[in-house]
PDB file of C-alpha atoms in Angstrom:
ATOM      1  CA  MET A  17       6.897   0.297  13.978  1.00 55.00           C
ATOM      2  CA  CYS A  18       7.890   3.429  12.055  1.00 63.00           C
ATOM      3  CA  TYR A  19      11.115   5.293  11.594  1.00 63.00           C
ATOM      4  CA  ALA A  20      12.634   8.116   9.573  1.00 68.00           C
ATOM      5  CA  ILE A  21      16.269   8.737   8.688  1.00 70.00           C
ATOM      6  CA  ASN A  22      17.691  12.016   7.459  1.00 74.00           C
ATOM      7  CA  GLN A  23      21.104  11.938   5.765  1.00 71.00           C
ATOM      8  CA  ILE A  24      23.035  14.835   4.317  1.00 77.00           C
ATOM      9  CA  ALA A  25      25.742  14.002   1.769  1.00 73.00           C
ATOM     10  CA  ASP A  26      27.538  16.104  -0.830  1.00 78.00           C
ATOM     11  CA  ASN A  27      24.988  18.608  -2.093  1.00 80.00           C
ATOM     12  CA  HIS A  28      21.831  16.600  -1.446  1.00 87.00           C
ATOM     13  CA  GLN A  29      19.691  15.435   1.432  1.00 89.00           C
ATOM     14  CA  VAL A  30      18.107  11.970   1.671  1.00 90.00           C
ATOM     15  CA  ILE A  31      15.053  11.267   3.834  1.00 91.00           C
ATOM     16  CA  GLU A  32      13.963   7.659   4.359  1.00 91.00           C
ATOM     17  CA  ILE A  33      10.634   6.752   5.938  1.00 92.00           C
ATOM     18  CA  SER A  34       9.551   3.215   6.790  1.00 92.00           C
ATOM     19  CA  CYS A  35       6.535   1.805   8.552  1.00 92.00           C
ATOM     20  CA  GLN A  36       5.571  -1.808   9.163  1.00 92.00           C
ATOM     21  CA  ASN A  37       2.187  -2.840  10.445  1.00 91.00           C
ATOM     22  CA  ILE A  38       1.769  -6.511  11.292  1.00 90.00           C
ATOM     23  CA  LYS A  39      -1.458  -8.005  12.654  1.00 90.00           C
ATOM     24  CA  LEU A  40      -1.033 -11.755  12.465  1.00 88.00           C
ATOM     25  CA  GLU A  41      -4.176 -12.353  14.537  1.00 89.00           C
ATOM     26  CA  SER A  42      -6.121 -10.570  11.758  1.00 87.00           C
ATOM     27  CA  MET A  43      -4.054 -12.380   9.119  1.00 89.00           C
ATOM     28  CA  TRP A  44      -2.454  -9.405   7.395  1.00 89.00           C
ATOM     29  CA  ALA A  45       0.779  -7.450   7.277  1.00 94.00           C
ATOM     30  CA  GLY A  46       1.963  -4.381   5.407  1.00 94.00           C
ATOM     31  CA  GLU A  47       4.998  -2.211   4.830  1.00 94.00           C
ATOM     32  CA  TRP A  48       5.354   1.373   3.561  1.00 94.00           C
ATOM     33  CA  GLN A  49       8.829   2.574   2.537  1.00 95.00           C
ATOM     34  CA  SER A  50       9.705   5.881   0.952  1.00 95.00           C
ATOM     35  CA  THR A  51      12.987   7.513   0.024  1.00 94.00           C
ATOM     36  CA  TRP A  52      13.089  11.230  -0.754  1.00 95.00           C
ATOM     37  CA  THR A  53      15.985  13.222  -2.183  1.00 94.00           C
ATOM     38  CA  LEU A  54      16.281  16.993  -2.003  1.00 93.00           C
ATOM     39  CA  GLN A  55      18.887  18.275  -4.420  1.00 91.00           C
ATOM     40  CA  ASP A  56      19.266  21.849  -5.663  1.00 88.00           C
ATOM     41  CA  GLY A  57      15.850  22.747  -4.250  1.00 88.00           C
ATOM     42  CA  THR A  58      14.078  19.892  -6.096  1.00 92.00           C
ATOM     43  CA  LEU A  59      12.348  17.102  -4.193  1.00 95.00           C
ATOM     44  CA  SER A  60      11.972  13.666  -5.773  1.00 96.00           C
ATOM     45  CA  GLY A  61      11.154  10.313  -4.261  1.00 96.00           C
ATOM     46  CA  ASN A  62      10.228   6.677  -4.477  1.00 97.00           C
ATOM     47  CA  LEU A  63       7.500   4.878  -2.563  1.00 96.00           C
ATOM     48  CA  LYS A  64       7.147   1.118  -2.083  1.00 97.00           C
ATOM     49  CA  VAL A  65       4.091  -0.522  -0.570  1.00 95.00           C
ATOM     50  CA  LYS A  66       3.851  -4.230   0.227  1.00 95.00           C
ATOM     51  CA  THR A  67       0.793  -5.952   1.638  1.00 91.00           C
ATOM     52  CA  HIS A  68       0.007  -9.556   2.507  1.00 92.00           C
ATOM     53  CA  TYR A  69      -3.422 -10.921   3.406  1.00 88.00           C
ATOM     54  CA  PHE A  70      -3.663 -14.630   4.132  1.00 86.00           C
ATOM     55  CA  GLU A  71      -7.065 -15.555   5.568  1.00 80.00           C
ATOM     56  CA  MET A  72      -8.537 -18.491   3.615  1.00 77.00           C
ATOM     57  CA  GLY A  73      -6.127 -17.754   0.777  1.00 79.00           C
ATOM     58  CA  ASN A  74      -2.979 -15.857   0.037  1.00 85.00           C
ATOM     59  CA  MET A  75      -3.087 -12.404  -1.532  1.00 83.00           C
ATOM     60  CA  GLN A  76       0.014 -10.257  -1.888  1.00 89.00           C
ATOM     61  CA  MET A  77       0.523  -6.880  -3.496  1.00 88.00           C
ATOM     62  CA  SER A  78       3.717  -4.988  -4.205  1.00 93.00           C
ATOM     63  CA  LEU A  79       3.597  -1.423  -5.544  1.00 93.00           C
ATOM     64  CA  ASP A  80       6.444   0.870  -6.570  1.00 96.00           C
ATOM     65  CA  LYS A  81       5.902   4.539  -7.490  1.00 96.00           C
ATOM     66  CA  ASP A  82       8.356   7.291  -8.422  1.00 97.00           C
ATOM     67  CA  PHE A  83       7.724  10.987  -7.855  1.00 97.00           C
ATOM     68  CA  ASP A  84       9.708  13.571  -9.814  1.00 94.00           C
ATOM     69  CA  SER A  85       9.866  17.312  -9.118  1.00 92.00           C
ATOM     70  CA  VAL A  86       7.520  17.469  -6.132  1.00 95.00           C
ATOM     71  CA  PRO A  87       6.764  21.141  -5.399  1.00 93.00           C
ATOM     72  CA  VAL A  88       8.154  22.480  -2.098  1.00 94.00           C
ATOM     73  CA  LYS A  89       7.144  25.934  -0.839  1.00 94.00           C
ATOM     74  CA  ASP A  90      10.612  26.688   0.611  1.00 93.00           C
ATOM     75  CA  ALA A  91      13.223  23.919   0.241  1.00 90.00           C
ATOM     76  CA  THR A  92      15.367  25.500   2.974  1.00 89.00           C
ATOM     77  CA  LYS A  93      12.741  24.862   5.660  1.00 92.00           C
ATOM     78  CA  ALA A  94      12.226  21.389   7.148  1.00 89.00           C
ATOM     79  CA  LYS A  95       8.512  22.006   7.814  1.00 94.00           C
ATOM     80  CA  ASP A  96       7.919  22.781   4.117  1.00 95.00           C
ATOM     81  CA  ILE A  97       9.842  19.681   3.006  1.00 93.00           C
ATOM     82  CA  ILE A  98       7.856  17.517   5.434  1.00 92.00           C
ATOM     83  CA  ALA A  99       4.585  19.121   4.288  1.00 95.00           C
ATOM     84  CA  ALA A 100       5.412  18.372   0.625  1.00 96.00           C
ATOM     85  CA  ILE A 101       6.238  14.740   1.424  1.00 95.00           C
ATOM     86  CA  LYS A 102       3.078  14.383   3.531  1.00 95.00           C
ATOM     87  CA  LYS A 103       0.875  15.883   0.833  1.00 96.00           C
ATOM     88  CA  THR A 104       2.352  13.588  -1.845  1.00 96.00           C
ATOM     89  CA  GLU A 105       2.143  10.427   0.281  1.00 95.00           C
ATOM     90  CA  ASP A 106      -1.387  11.258   1.483  1.00 96.00           C
ATOM     91  CA  LYS A 107      -2.539  11.742  -2.124  1.00 96.00           C
ATOM     92  CA  TYR A 108      -1.025   8.396  -3.120  1.00 95.00           C
ATOM     93  CA  GLN A 109      -2.657   6.677  -0.148  1.00 93.00           C
ATOM     94  CA  ASP A 110      -6.033   8.154  -1.159  1.00 95.00           C
ATOM     95  CA  GLU A 111      -5.481   6.764  -4.684  1.00 93.00           C
ATOM     96  CA  LEU A 112      -4.729   3.337  -3.180  1.00 90.00           C
ATOM     97  CA  GLU A 113      -7.914   3.466  -1.084  1.00 90.00           C
ATOM     98  CA  GLU A 114      -9.900   4.185  -4.248  1.00 90.00           C
ATOM     99  CA  MET A 115      -8.126   1.308  -6.014  1.00 86.00           C
ATOM    100  CA  TYR A 116      -8.968  -1.086  -3.145  1.00 80.00           C
ATOM    101  CA  LYS A 117     -12.597  -0.001  -3.307  1.00 82.00           C
ATOM    102  CA  ASN A 118     -12.707  -0.621  -7.069  1.00 80.00           C
ATOM    103  CA  ILE A 119     -11.024  -4.008  -6.667  1.00 76.00           C
ATOM    104  CA  GLN A 120     -13.600  -5.076  -4.106  1.00 69.00           C
ATOM    105  CA  GLU A 121     -16.560  -3.772  -6.084  1.00 70.00           C
ATOM    106  CA  ASN A 122     -15.495  -4.851  -9.567  1.00 72.00           C
ATOM    107  CA  LEU A 123     -12.554  -7.183  -9.956  1.00 66.00           C
ATOM    108  CA  LEU A 124     -13.153  -9.642  -7.122  1.00 61.00           C
ATOM    109  CA  LYS A 125     -16.823 -10.002  -8.039  1.00 63.00           C
ATOM    110  CA  ARG A 126     -15.828 -10.981 -11.569  1.00 64.00           C
ATOM    111  CA  MET A 127     -13.190 -13.428 -10.294  1.00 61.00           C
ATOM    112  CA  ARG A 128     -15.495 -15.541  -8.148  1.00 60.00           C
ATOM    113  CA  ARG A 129     -19.129 -16.455  -7.953  1.00 58.00           C
ATOM    114  CA  ALA A 130     -21.267 -15.543  -4.983  1.00 61.00           C
ATOM    115  CA  VAL A 131     -22.868 -18.999  -5.212  1.00 62.00           C
ATOM    116  CA  PRO A 132     -21.992 -22.088  -7.291  1.00 66.00           C
ATOM    117  CA  VAL A 133     -23.779 -22.951 -10.520  1.00 68.00           C
ATOM    118  CA  THR A 134     -26.286 -25.019  -8.483  1.00 74.00           C
ATOM    119  CA  GLY A 135     -27.531 -21.810  -6.838  1.00 70.00           C
ATOM    120  CA  LYS A 136     -26.808 -23.099  -3.316  1.00 74.00           C
ATOM    121  CA  LYS A 137     -23.901 -22.151  -1.109  1.00 72.00           C
ATOM    122  CA  PHE A 138     -21.443 -24.963  -0.496  1.00 68.00           C
ATOM    123  CA  ASP A 139     -21.337 -26.263   3.080  1.00 71.00           C
ATOM    124  CA  TRP A 140     -17.581 -26.454   3.707  1.00 69.00           C
ATOM    125  CA  ASP A 141     -18.090 -27.705   7.278  1.00 71.00           C
ATOM    126  CA  GLY A 142     -20.664 -30.373   6.393  1.00 70.00           C
ATOM    127  CA  PRO A 143     -20.303 -33.825   4.880  1.00 64.00           C
ATOM    128  CA  VAL A 144     -18.201 -34.403   1.787  1.00 62.00           C
ATOM    129  CA  GLY A 145     -21.292 -34.556  -0.398  1.00 56.00           C
ATOM    130  CA  ILE A 146     -22.524 -36.875  -3.058  1.00 57.00           C
ATOM    131  CA  ILE A 147     -19.894 -38.381  -5.345  1.00 57.00           C
ATOM    132  CA  ARG A 148     -21.162 -39.508  -8.717  1.00 52.00           C
TER     133      ARG A 148
END
């Protein structure tokens, strides 16, 4: 579900964009919200991203980023305003993709072991094991 709202008030224009993507069968949900203000030919905005992954654990992330003085080719044309917003949001999404890749390759590997100290994978579906 996505939507965009365009409001004109006083001497500025506010553009709000929101998208929710929920896939409970895959055990994740996410939300992307941005608010952009065009005032005196200057575009600025705020972007909020929330994600929730809950398969065999619970991992949530909440990001908040401000953008000041985003360049717009011609602030009197809607297509140029939209292009500036798209370029800025696409760049931020690419940065997030790189961050996710680094998290998977570096951080998560340091947080947990591939196998326990014994060198054997634990059989979670098998018997309780030996209690000493």
